[in-house]
Short mmCIF file of C-alpha atoms in Angstrom, two decimals:
data_model
loop_
_atom_site.label_atom_id
_atom_site.label_comp_id
_atom_site.label_asym_id
_atom_site.label_seq_id
_atom_site.Cartn_x
_atom_site.Cartn_y
_atom_site.Cartn_z
CA MET W 1 12.99 25.19 -24.98
CA THR W 2 11.50 25.05 -21.50
CA THR W 3 13.55 26.85 -18.87
CA TYR W 4 13.71 26.13 -15.15
CA PRO W 5 15.42 27.58 -12.12
CA GLU W 6 18.93 26.24 -11.68
CA SER W 7 18.03 24.77 -8.30
CA GLN W 8 14.98 23.79 -6.32
CA TYR W 9 13.74 22.81 -2.88
CA ALA W 10 13.77 19.06 -2.25
CA ILE W 11 13.55 16.58 0.59
CA GLN W 12 16.43 14.11 0.48
CA ILE W 13 16.90 10.99 2.58
CA VAL W 14 20.66 10.72 3.00
CA GLY W 15 20.89 7.82 5.45
CA ALA W 16 18.91 5.75 7.90
CA ASP W 17 16.72 8.13 9.96
CA ASP W 18 18.52 11.05 8.32
CA PHE W 19 16.97 13.53 5.90
CA ILE W 20 17.62 17.11 4.81
CA VAL W 21 15.65 19.91 3.23
CA ASN W 22 17.94 20.78 0.34
CA THR W 23 17.21 24.33 -0.80
CA GLU W 24 19.65 24.13 -3.72
CA LYS W 25 19.15 20.73 -5.32
CA PRO W 26 19.93 20.99 -9.04
CA VAL W 27 17.08 20.56 -11.49
CA ASP W 28 18.05 17.66 -13.77
CA ALA W 29 18.18 17.97 -17.54
CA VAL W 30 15.66 16.10 -19.70
CA GLY W 31 17.09 13.39 -21.96
CA PRO W 32 15.62 12.01 -25.21
CA HIS W 33 13.45 9.38 -23.43
CA GLN W 34 12.52 11.58 -20.49
CA MET W 35 9.90 14.04 -19.27
CA MET W 36 9.95 16.85 -16.73
CA LEU W 37 7.14 16.70 -14.22
CA LYS W 38 6.34 19.88 -12.33
CA VAL W 39 4.93 18.63 -9.04
CA GLU W 40 1.63 20.13 -7.94
CA ALA W 41 1.32 18.21 -4.69
CA CYS W 42 2.52 15.02 -3.03
CA GLY W 43 1.12 13.13 -0.06
CA ILE W 44 3.17 11.77 2.82
CA CYS W 45 2.72 8.06 3.44
CA PHE W 46 3.59 5.85 6.39
CA SER W 47 5.68 3.91 3.87
CA ASP W 48 7.90 6.99 3.60
CA THR W 49 8.80 6.48 7.26
CA LYS W 50 9.76 2.88 6.54
CA LEU W 51 12.12 4.05 3.80
CA LEU W 52 13.52 6.65 6.17
CA HIS W 53 14.20 4.03 8.84
CA ALA W 54 15.57 1.35 6.52
CA PHE W 55 17.16 3.49 3.79
CA ASP W 56 19.56 1.27 1.78
CA THR W 57 18.26 -1.95 3.37
CA HIS W 58 14.74 -1.31 2.07
CA PRO W 59 13.94 -3.87 -0.70
CA ARG W 60 12.75 -1.09 -3.01
CA LYS W 61 15.95 0.92 -2.56
CA ALA W 62 18.00 -1.91 -4.07
CA GLU W 63 19.50 -1.93 -7.55
CA VAL W 64 17.31 -2.85 -10.50
CA ILE W 65 18.52 -6.17 -11.91
CA SER W 66 16.09 -6.77 -14.79
CA GLY W 67 13.32 -5.25 -16.88
CA ILE W 68 15.34 -2.45 -18.45
CA ASP W 69 18.60 -2.07 -20.38
CA PRO W 70 21.43 -1.35 -17.88
CA GLN W 71 22.61 1.45 -20.19
CA ALA W 72 19.19 3.10 -19.87
CA LEU W 73 19.53 3.10 -16.10
CA LYS W 74 22.79 5.03 -16.44
CA GLU W 75 20.94 7.69 -18.43
CA ILE W 76 18.29 8.32 -15.75
CA PRO W 77 19.42 11.12 -13.41
CA GLY W 78 16.93 10.18 -10.71
CA TYR W 79 18.00 6.54 -10.42
CA LYS W 80 19.38 6.44 -6.87
CA PRO W 81 19.72 2.84 -5.65
CA SER W 82 21.50 1.50 -2.57
CA SER W 83 23.22 4.15 -0.43
CA LEU W 84 22.75 7.08 -2.83
CA PRO W 85 20.60 9.90 -1.37
CA THR W 86 17.08 9.81 -2.73
CA VAL W 87 13.99 12.00 -2.81
CA PRO W 88 10.94 10.27 -1.29
CA GLY W 89 7.34 10.91 -2.26
CA HIS W 90 5.23 8.41 -4.18
CA GLU W 91 1.74 9.97 -3.95
CA PRO W 92 1.98 12.89 -6.40
CA VAL W 93 0.11 14.68 -9.11
CA GLY W 94 1.90 16.96 -11.53
CA ARG W 95 2.05 18.39 -15.00
CA ILE W 96 4.42 17.43 -17.80
CA VAL W 97 6.23 20.59 -18.87
CA GLU W 98 8.90 19.16 -21.19
CA VAL W 99 9.38 15.93 -23.15
CA GLY W 100 12.39 14.45 -24.92
CA ASP W 101 12.26 13.86 -28.66
CA GLN W 102 11.95 10.06 -28.21
CA VAL W 103 8.90 10.25 -25.91
CA THR W 104 5.81 8.85 -27.63
CA HIS W 105 3.14 8.25 -24.96
CA PHE W 106 2.94 11.67 -23.29
CA LYS W 107 3.03 15.33 -24.24
CA VAL W 108 3.58 18.74 -22.71
CA GLY W 109 0.54 19.87 -20.74
CA ASP W 110 -0.58 16.42 -19.63
CA ARG W 111 -1.72 16.36 -16.01
CA VAL W 112 -0.82 12.99 -14.57
CA LEU W 113 -0.99 10.82 -11.50
CA VAL W 114 2.03 8.57 -10.90
CA GLN W 115 1.57 4.87 -10.18
CA ALA W 116 4.77 4.39 -8.20
CA ASP W 117 5.14 0.60 -8.25
CA TRP W 118 7.06 -0.21 -11.43
CA LYS W 119 6.76 -3.98 -11.14
CA HIS W 120 8.47 -4.78 -14.45
CA LEU W 121 11.71 -3.39 -13.00
CA ARG W 122 12.86 -6.12 -10.65
CA THR W 123 15.17 -5.79 -7.68
CA ALA W 124 16.50 -8.80 -5.76
CA LYS W 125 13.46 -8.94 -3.47
CA SER W 126 11.00 -6.38 -4.83
CA ASN W 127 10.71 -3.95 -7.72
CA GLY W 128 11.72 -0.50 -8.84
CA ALA W 129 9.60 2.24 -7.37
CA PHE W 130 9.15 5.98 -7.72
CA GLY W 131 10.16 7.62 -4.45
CA TYR W 132 12.52 4.79 -3.52
CA ASN W 133 15.32 3.73 -5.89
CA PHE W 134 14.02 6.32 -8.35
CA GLU W 135 13.68 9.86 -7.00
CA GLY W 136 10.16 10.81 -6.02
CA ALA W 137 8.01 13.91 -5.91
CA LEU W 138 8.94 15.69 -2.69
CA GLN W 139 10.70 18.24 -4.87
CA GLU W 140 9.48 20.90 -7.25
CA TYR W 141 10.57 19.19 -10.47
CA VAL W 142 11.33 15.52 -11.17
CA VAL W 143 12.53 13.82 -14.35
CA LEU W 144 10.69 10.64 -15.37
CA ASP W 145 11.92 8.20 -17.99
CA GLU W 146 9.38 6.73 -20.39
CA ARG W 147 11.22 3.39 -20.28
CA CYS W 148 10.27 3.20 -16.59
CA VAL W 149 6.71 4.49 -16.74
CA VAL W 150 5.69 2.39 -19.76
CA SER W 151 6.25 -1.36 -19.29
CA PRO W 152 7.35 -3.66 -22.13
CA SER W 153 3.73 -4.85 -22.35
CA GLY W 154 2.57 -1.27 -22.91
CA GLU W 155 1.09 -0.64 -19.46
CA GLU W 156 1.39 3.04 -18.53
CA PHE W 157 2.27 4.06 -14.99
CA LEU W 158 1.32 7.68 -15.57
CA ILE W 159 -2.45 8.08 -15.45
CA HIS W 160 -4.01 11.04 -17.22
CA VAL W 161 -6.35 13.09 -15.05
CA SER W 162 -8.66 15.96 -15.88
CA GLU W 163 -8.39 19.54 -14.72
CA GLY W 164 -11.45 19.14 -12.49
CA PRO W 165 -10.21 17.65 -9.21
CA SER W 166 -7.86 19.47 -6.88
CA ALA W 167 -4.25 18.32 -6.67
CA ALA W 168 -4.92 17.11 -3.13
CA ALA W 169 -7.87 14.99 -4.28
CA VAL W 170 -5.78 13.42 -7.04
CA GLY W 171 -2.70 13.00 -4.87
CA LEU W 172 -4.81 11.09 -2.38
CA ILE W 173 -5.79 8.53 -5.02
CA GLU W 174 -2.67 6.45 -4.38
CA PRO W 175 -3.41 5.63 -0.72
CA TRP W 176 -7.07 5.07 -1.58
CA ALA W 177 -5.89 2.77 -4.38
CA THR W 178 -3.89 0.65 -1.93
CA VAL W 179 -7.15 0.16 -0.06
CA GLU W 180 -8.93 -0.72 -3.30
CA GLY W 181 -6.12 -3.10 -4.23
CA SER W 182 -6.40 -5.01 -0.98
CA TYR W 183 -9.94 -6.04 -1.95
CA ALA W 184 -9.29 -6.56 -5.66
CA TRP W 185 -6.13 -8.70 -5.48
CA ARG W 186 -6.73 -12.06 -7.17
CA GLU W 187 -5.99 -14.97 -4.86
CA ARG W 188 -4.82 -18.42 -5.96
CA ASN W 189 -6.85 -21.46 -4.88
CA HIS W 190 -4.70 -24.11 -6.51
CA VAL W 191 -1.04 -25.07 -6.73
CA ALA W 192 1.03 -22.77 -8.93
CA ASP W 193 1.36 -23.91 -12.52
CA ASP W 194 5.04 -24.53 -13.34
CA GLY W 195 5.99 -23.75 -9.74
CA ARG W 196 7.87 -25.68 -7.08
CA LEU W 197 5.76 -27.86 -4.79
CA LEU W 198 7.10 -29.27 -1.53
CA VAL W 199 5.21 -32.22 -0.05
CA VAL W 200 6.06 -33.10 3.55
CA GLY W 201 4.81 -36.36 5.05
CA GLN W 202 2.69 -39.12 3.57
CA GLY W 203 -0.51 -38.32 1.68
CA ASP W 204 -2.23 -38.33 -1.70
CA ILE W 205 -1.66 -35.27 -3.93
CA SER W 206 -2.78 -36.82 -7.22
CA GLY W 207 -6.01 -34.81 -7.32
CA LEU W 208 -4.21 -31.61 -6.35
CA VAL W 209 -1.83 -31.74 -9.32
CA ALA W 210 -4.25 -33.16 -11.88
CA GLU W 211 -5.33 -29.82 -13.38
CA HIS W 212 -2.56 -27.49 -12.21
CA VAL W 213 0.86 -29.02 -12.71
CA PRO W 214 3.98 -27.87 -10.87
CA ALA W 215 7.30 -27.89 -12.71
CA GLU W 216 8.89 -29.70 -9.77
CA ILE W 217 7.58 -31.77 -6.88
CA VAL W 218 9.88 -32.38 -3.91
CA SER W 219 8.63 -35.04 -1.47
CA VAL W 220 10.36 -35.36 1.90
CA SER W 221 9.80 -36.51 5.48
CA GLU W 222 9.43 -34.06 8.36
CA ALA W 223 13.06 -34.63 9.35
CA GLU W 224 14.29 -34.12 5.77
CA ALA W 225 12.27 -30.91 5.43
CA LEU W 226 14.31 -29.28 8.16
CA GLY W 227 17.37 -29.57 5.90
CA LEU W 228 15.84 -27.41 3.13
CA ALA W 229 16.49 -24.06 4.79
CA ASP W 230 18.25 -22.63 1.73
CA GLN W 231 15.33 -23.28 -0.64
CA THR W 232 11.97 -21.66 -1.35
CA PHE W 233 8.77 -23.09 -2.79
CA ASP W 234 5.62 -21.78 -4.45
CA ASP W 235 3.46 -24.29 -2.57
CA ILE W 236 4.00 -26.42 0.52
CA VAL W 237 1.62 -29.24 1.46
CA TYR W 238 2.22 -30.64 4.92
CA PHE W 239 0.49 -33.83 6.04
CA GLY W 240 0.70 -33.42 9.81
CA ALA W 241 0.03 -31.18 12.80
CA ASN W 242 3.43 -30.56 14.43
CA ALA W 243 3.62 -26.85 15.26
CA ASP W 244 7.42 -26.86 15.19
CA VAL W 245 7.41 -28.33 11.70
CA ILE W 246 4.76 -25.85 10.50
CA GLU W 247 6.89 -22.96 11.75
CA ALA W 248 10.01 -24.31 10.03
CA LEU W 249 8.15 -24.95 6.76
CA SER W 250 6.64 -21.46 6.72
CA LEU W 251 10.17 -20.07 6.37
CA LEU W 252 10.50 -21.90 3.03
CA LEU W 253 7.59 -20.04 1.41
CA GLY W 254 8.57 -17.90 -1.56
CA THR W 255 6.85 -14.71 -2.63
CA ARG W 256 3.12 -15.28 -3.30
CA ALA W 257 3.41 -18.83 -2.01
CA VAL W 258 0.70 -20.93 -0.33
CA MET W 259 1.06 -23.40 2.54
CA CYS W 260 -1.63 -26.04 2.99
CA VAL W 261 -1.74 -28.01 6.25
CA VAL W 262 -3.56 -31.35 5.93
CA LEU W 263 -4.47 -32.35 9.49
CA ARG W 264 -6.13 -35.74 8.77
CA GLY W 265 -8.13 -35.52 11.98
CA THR W 266 -5.22 -34.50 14.21
CA GLN W 267 -4.84 -31.28 16.22
CA ILE W 268 -2.20 -28.55 16.29
CA ASP W 269 -1.54 -28.39 20.03
CA ARG W 270 -0.55 -24.71 20.32
CA LYS W 271 -0.60 -21.42 18.49
CA VAL W 272 1.87 -21.18 15.64
CA SER W 273 4.40 -18.39 15.14
CA LEU W 274 3.94 -16.99 11.61
CA ASP W 275 5.56 -14.08 9.78
CA ILE W 276 2.59 -11.72 9.49
CA GLY W 277 4.80 -9.13 7.80
CA ARG W 278 5.33 -11.49 4.88
CA VAL W 279 1.58 -12.01 4.57
CA HIS W 280 1.40 -8.27 3.84
CA TYR W 281 4.56 -7.67 1.82
CA ASP W 282 5.24 -11.05 0.19
CA PHE W 283 1.62 -12.16 -0.21
CA ILE W 284 2.18 -15.54 1.47
CA ARG W 285 -1.00 -17.42 2.36
CA PHE W 286 -2.06 -20.24 4.71
CA CYS W 287 -4.88 -22.73 4.26
CA GLY W 288 -5.64 -26.31 5.25
CA THR W 289 -8.16 -29.03 5.92
CA THR W 290 -9.13 -31.20 8.86
CA GLY W 291 -9.48 -34.09 6.41
CA ASP W 292 -7.12 -35.95 4.07
CA ASP W 293 -7.38 -34.17 0.72
CA PRO W 294 -5.29 -31.00 0.24
CA ARG W 295 -7.68 -29.87 -2.51
CA ASN W 296 -10.21 -29.14 0.24
CA GLY W 297 -7.72 -26.79 1.88
CA TYR W 298 -7.18 -24.78 -1.29
CA ALA W 299 -10.88 -24.83 -2.17
CA TRP W 300 -11.99 -22.36 0.50
CA ILE W 301 -9.51 -19.66 -0.55
CA PRO W 302 -11.73 -16.84 -1.87
CA ALA W 303 -11.23 -15.37 -5.33
CA THR W 304 -10.51 -11.94 -3.79
CA GLY W 305 -10.75 -10.19 -0.45
CA GLU W 306 -13.85 -8.29 -1.57
CA LEU W 307 -16.80 -7.69 0.75
CA ARG W 308 -19.63 -10.17 0.37
CA GLU W 309 -23.38 -9.92 0.72
CA GLY W 310 -24.38 -9.86 4.38
CA ASP W 311 -20.86 -9.46 5.77
CA ARG W 312 -20.43 -8.25 9.33
CA VAL W 313 -17.45 -5.94 8.82
CA ALA W 314 -15.01 -4.86 11.53
CA ILE W 315 -12.30 -2.30 10.78
CA ILE W 316 -9.74 -2.26 13.57
CA GLY W 317 -8.10 1.16 13.78
CA ALA W 318 -10.83 2.73 11.67
CA ALA W 319 -10.34 6.28 12.94
CA GLY W 320 -6.85 6.67 11.43
CA PRO W 321 -6.36 7.94 7.87
CA MET W 322 -6.27 4.50 6.22
CA GLY W 323 -9.05 3.20 8.47
CA GLN W 324 -11.29 6.05 7.39
CA MET W 325 -10.70 5.03 3.78
CA HIS W 326 -11.61 1.40 4.48
CA THR W 327 -14.72 2.47 6.37
CA MET W 328 -15.85 4.85 3.65
CA ARG W 329 -15.21 2.23 1.00
CA ALA W 330 -17.33 -0.27 2.93
CA VAL W 331 -20.34 2.01 3.37
CA THR W 332 -20.21 3.11 -0.29
CA SER W 333 -19.53 -0.39 -1.68
CA GLY W 334 -23.11 -1.10 -2.64
CA VAL W 335 -22.80 -4.64 -1.26
CA SER W 336 -26.19 -5.53 0.16
CA GLY W 337 -26.86 -6.46 3.75
CA ILE W 338 -23.52 -5.50 5.26
CA SER W 339 -23.00 -3.81 8.61
CA VAL W 340 -19.83 -2.00 9.64
CA ALA W 341 -18.08 -1.57 12.99
CA GLY W 342 -15.22 0.93 13.14
CA THR W 343 -12.93 0.76 16.17
CA ASP W 344 -10.26 2.86 17.85
CA VAL W 345 -9.19 3.62 21.41
CA SER W 346 -9.60 7.42 21.15
CA ASP W 347 -13.04 8.96 21.57
CA GLU W 348 -11.85 12.13 19.83
CA ARG W 349 -10.67 10.25 16.74
CA LEU W 350 -13.83 8.16 16.72
CA GLU W 351 -15.96 11.28 16.74
CA GLY W 352 -14.04 12.43 13.68
CA LEU W 353 -14.80 9.09 12.01
CA ARG W 354 -18.47 9.37 12.94
CA ALA W 355 -18.66 12.91 11.58
CA VAL W 356 -17.08 12.01 8.24
CA VAL W 357 -18.51 8.56 7.53
CA GLY W 358 -21.71 8.57 9.58
CA PRO W 359 -23.83 10.75 7.26
CA VAL W 360 -22.73 8.74 4.21
CA ALA W 361 -23.53 5.44 5.94
CA ALA W 362 -26.95 6.76 6.94
CA SER W 363 -27.71 7.94 3.40
CA ARG W 364 -26.77 4.49 2.06
CA GLY W 365 -28.71 2.62 4.74
CA VAL W 366 -25.59 0.86 6.03
CA PRO W 367 -25.58 0.25 9.80
CA LEU W 368 -22.42 1.80 11.29
CA GLU W 369 -21.15 1.26 14.82
CA VAL W 370 -18.30 3.35 16.23
CA ILE W 371 -16.67 1.46 19.09
CA ASN W 372 -13.97 2.41 21.56
CA THR W 373 -12.43 -1.01 22.15
CA GLY W 374 -10.53 0.31 25.14
CA VAL W 375 -13.92 0.45 26.85
CA THR W 376 -16.07 -2.01 24.90
CA PRO W 377 -14.23 -5.04 23.50
CA LEU W 378 -15.46 -6.49 20.22
CA GLN W 379 -17.49 -9.68 20.37
CA ALA W 380 -16.75 -12.63 18.09
CA GLY W 381 -18.75 -13.24 14.95
CA TYR W 382 -17.41 -10.86 12.29
CA THR W 383 -17.13 -12.23 8.76
CA HIS W 384 -14.78 -9.58 7.32
CA LEU W 385 -12.08 -7.91 9.43
CA SER W 386 -9.43 -5.40 8.39
CA CYS W 387 -6.57 -4.43 10.69
CA MET W 388 -5.02 -0.95 10.31
CA VAL W 389 -2.72 -1.22 13.31
CA PRO W 390 0.77 -2.70 12.71
CA VAL W 391 0.66 -4.93 15.79
CA PRO W 392 0.77 -8.72 15.20
CA ALA W 393 -1.22 -9.39 18.38
CA LEU W 394 -4.17 -7.44 16.98
CA VAL W 395 -4.15 -9.46 13.76
CA SER W 396 -4.00 -12.62 15.87
CA GLN W 397 -6.92 -11.30 17.93
CA ALA W 398 -8.87 -10.79 14.70
CA VAL W 399 -8.65 -14.55 14.14
CA ASP W 400 -10.32 -15.10 17.51
CA LEU W 401 -13.09 -12.66 16.54
CA ALA W 402 -13.67 -14.22 13.14
CA ALA W 403 -16.71 -16.29 12.25
CA GLN W 404 -16.85 -19.30 9.94
CA GLY W 405 -15.58 -18.40 6.47
CA ALA W 406 -14.28 -15.00 7.51
CA ILE W 407 -11.74 -12.94 5.59
CA ILE W 408 -9.04 -11.09 7.55
CA ASN W 409 -7.22 -8.27 5.77
CA ALA W 410 -3.86 -7.68 7.48
CA PHE W 411 -3.65 -4.27 5.83
CA ALA W 412 -1.24 -2.53 8.21
CA GLY W 413 2.33 -2.47 6.93
CA ILE W 414 3.95 -4.75 9.48
CA PRO W 415 7.58 -5.24 8.42
CA ALA W 416 8.55 -8.61 6.97
CA GLY W 417 10.26 -10.66 9.65
CA THR W 418 7.66 -9.70 12.27
CA PHE W 419 6.08 -12.80 13.80
CA GLY W 420 2.86 -13.29 15.71
CA ASP W 421 1.22 -16.28 17.39
CA PHE W 422 -1.82 -17.49 15.45
CA ASP W 423 -4.50 -20.10 16.10
CA LEU W 424 -3.84 -22.01 12.89
CA GLN W 425 -6.05 -24.87 14.09
CA GLY W 426 -8.97 -22.45 14.35
CA ILE W 427 -8.07 -20.86 10.99
CA ILE W 428 -8.29 -24.27 9.32
CA GLU W 429 -11.39 -25.48 11.16
CA ARG W 430 -13.34 -22.25 10.50
CA HIS W 431 -11.96 -21.64 7.00
CA ILE W 432 -10.61 -18.20 7.95
CA PHE W 433 -8.59 -16.67 5.14
CA MET W 434 -5.87 -14.22 6.12
CA LEU W 435 -4.58 -11.98 3.36
CA GLY W 436 -2.38 -8.93 3.03
CA THR W 437 -1.34 -6.75 0.12
CA SER W 438 1.20 -4.02 -0.51
CA GLY W 439 0.86 -1.21 -3.01
CA SER W 440 -1.65 -0.96 -5.82
CA ASP W 441 -2.03 -1.52 -9.53
CA VAL W 442 -2.90 0.95 -12.25
CA SER W 443 -6.37 -0.58 -12.40
CA ASP W 444 -6.92 0.19 -8.71
CA MET W 445 -5.98 3.83 -9.25
CA ARG W 446 -8.27 4.10 -12.23
CA THR W 447 -11.10 2.64 -10.14
CA VAL W 448 -10.61 5.31 -7.46
CA LEU W 449 -10.33 8.06 -10.10
CA ARG W 450 -13.65 6.91 -11.57
CA LYS W 451 -15.26 6.99 -8.13
CA ILE W 452 -14.06 10.59 -7.69
CA GLU W 453 -15.35 11.62 -11.10
CA ASP W 454 -18.70 9.88 -10.46
CA GLY W 455 -19.09 11.58 -7.07
CA ILE W 456 -19.09 8.28 -5.15
CA ILE W 457 -16.23 9.33 -2.87
CA ASP W 458 -14.34 12.48 -2.01
CA THR W 459 -10.76 11.44 -1.27
CA THR W 460 -10.14 14.67 0.65
CA ILE W 461 -12.21 13.38 3.57
CA SER W 462 -8.90 11.89 4.67
CA LEU W 463 -6.93 15.15 4.32
CA TYR W 464 -5.79 16.34 7.73
CA ALA W 465 -3.23 19.05 6.95
CA VAL W 466 -1.31 20.87 4.23
CA THR W 467 2.29 21.97 4.31
CA GLY W 468 5.11 23.42 2.31
CA MET W 469 8.70 22.30 2.50
CA ALA W 470 9.29 24.10 5.80
CA GLY W 471 6.78 21.85 7.52
CA PHE W 472 8.06 18.54 6.23
CA SER W 473 9.95 17.62 9.40
CA ASP W 474 6.88 18.22 11.56
CA ALA W 475 4.74 16.35 9.03
CA ILE W 476 6.89 13.21 8.77
CA HIS W 477 7.17 13.02 12.55
CA ALA W 478 3.39 13.39 12.89
CA VAL W 479 2.99 10.43 10.52
CA MET W 480 5.73 8.47 12.28
CA ASN W 481 4.27 9.09 15.73
CA ARG W 482 0.67 8.65 14.52
CA THR W 483 -0.35 12.04 15.88
CA SER W 484 -1.87 13.28 12.62
CA GLY W 485 -5.61 13.00 12.22
CA GLY W 486 -5.34 11.94 8.59
CA LYS W 487 -3.27 12.43 5.46
CA ILE W 488 -0.85 15.32 4.97
CA MET W 489 -0.37 16.92 1.56
CA VAL W 490 2.89 18.68 0.65
CA PHE W 491 2.94 21.50 -1.89
CA PRO W 492 6.63 21.72 -2.90
CA SER W 493 6.29 25.16 -4.50
CA LEU W 494 5.35 26.57 -1.08
CA HIS W 495 8.78 26.79 0.48
CA ASP W 496 7.91 28.49 3.74
CA LEU W 497 4.52 27.14 4.74
CA GLY W 498 4.64 25.14 7.97
CA LEU W 499 2.46 22.17 8.84
CA THR W 500 -1.11 23.51 8.96
CA PRO W 501 -4.06 21.31 9.93
CA LEU W 502 -7.23 22.19 8.07
CA SER W 503 -8.87 22.85 11.43
CA GLU W 504 -6.41 25.71 12.02
CA LEU W 505 -6.74 27.39 8.63
CA ALA W 506 -9.29 29.86 9.93
CA ASP W 507 -6.67 31.29 12.26
CA THR W 508 -3.64 31.12 9.96
CA LEU W 509 -5.00 31.45 6.43
CA PRO W 510 -8.63 32.63 6.70
CA GLN W 511 -8.83 33.35 2.96
CA VAL W 512 -8.20 29.66 2.35
CA ALA W 513 -10.46 28.44 5.16
CA ALA W 514 -13.36 30.44 3.72
CA LEU W 515 -13.24 28.29 0.60
CA LEU W 516 -13.58 24.92 2.33
CA LYS W 517 -16.91 23.18 1.89
CA ASP W 518 -18.36 21.54 4.98
CA GLY W 519 -14.84 21.48 6.33
CA LEU W 520 -13.51 19.57 3.31
CA TRP W 521 -10.83 20.63 0.87
CA THR W 522 -11.82 22.19 -2.45
CA LYS W 523 -10.00 23.21 -5.60
CA GLU W 524 -10.83 26.83 -4.83
CA ALA W 525 -9.17 26.55 -1.42
CA GLU W 526 -6.13 24.99 -3.06
CA GLU W 527 -5.85 27.79 -5.59
CA ALA W 528 -6.01 30.34 -2.78
CA LEU W 529 -3.31 28.44 -0.88
CA LEU W 530 -1.00 28.33 -3.90
CA ALA W 531 -1.54 32.03 -4.48
CA THR W 532 0.28 32.63 -1.24
CA ALA W 533 3.52 31.24 -2.71
CA SER W 534 4.62 34.65 -3.97
CA SER W 535 3.00 36.73 -1.25
CA GLU W 536 3.65 37.52 2.37
CA ALA W 537 0.67 35.46 3.48
CA VAL W 538 2.67 32.33 4.15
CA GLU W 539 5.31 34.12 6.17
CA SER W 540 2.72 35.94 8.23
CA SER W 541 0.96 32.66 8.95
CA LEU W 542 3.97 31.00 10.56
#
């Protein structure tokens, strides 16, 4: 039988904006359907700060209401919904060190990456998630239940990885996968089959519902639509141009819903206030046509948000950790004829972007501009824009910069309920598609893992600092205040290591710094770092 220490170090969120470093958290026992994961490393994500701020009001901290037997939930020690303290951390890699006798998909010794978004486990407004309503990996050991990490359809949310990559490289797959997922998400360019369709105003929808048939069609006047505030729809078709009505109707969109505005030659006379946070988190979409047929509005919705041949790409906020990932993905995409502009308002951060991505762009023959938009504003004409900054006004500005047929990726995690003023008339006239996605799928993570194994990308280009548990407070505040120069990786077994940027390793841990390669993290450097866990090196470096 595998033995563990009686207690461990763990980060616990105990309330809104309230966390502790628990040095004596019990190590849970492994049940028949469960596995013990010994955490190698776990990244800190900006989403962790959202959980910290919202705590029990976060949609992924809610109780699971379907997808698993309620009795099974009672058997899972790490199930911590609602106001129960929870352990964050959803970007880990670890090793399975014990399995229950009913576990069939995994075995002791497996090295795995956790896909944290368990979408088959539904909450009222979201889904079960590792590091939210199920305890995450900012602890030394965590128990996983096979009934959570294998869906009823057989999809596995633990991804086997080889011994080759460092823990940091693997742990960074999850944020890279969210980037990948934002391009790979399949969009819908027709009304939802078996969904609810709301038609407001007078117009012909016969062609729209000929091939894709809703389960219910509700037809109302503008005045009647204002009385539907307690309902939601999968599709809304509005024949008209009244901005007030558009704003009211947008509040009736359900998750993954589409609103099509059929202008019939009329004009929306002002910018429209839209919930940009829901574009990101609830996948709502807007389209339309200047003509009479709503099919023409749906028709220009692209299949995905992927880069296209000849795209002029602008990445707003490119010098931050997620922006670097988007920029690197663009220059290594292999899409012909693209050019890339990466923006920020800090020359220092932009130089870091240039140093990391510039040589790769040059080797691939992809033109790369690095632009300080505080000095040199962008000019209109971009055909693919991604916004890393959670400011609605910047997403709205991206619409103004967009060319005909442009795609705008509202990637930054702007909270749902955050509104911005958008030129919907221009969006419809120029066929500008605004998308947003949250999280990633297993397929996205496997895509990034393949790119690592094939040498296409090195995920550690986005690694800014390493830390043990002692540095978590400094690390989470650096993420919260956006003062970090990239991603931060936590090694839970290192209790006393403070937050240490890679640029400072030469002064604090020279034996680790000597093993970096061109300033980037390596497995050898990681092994040297972990060797300090039982030595005086960590303490002397503080």
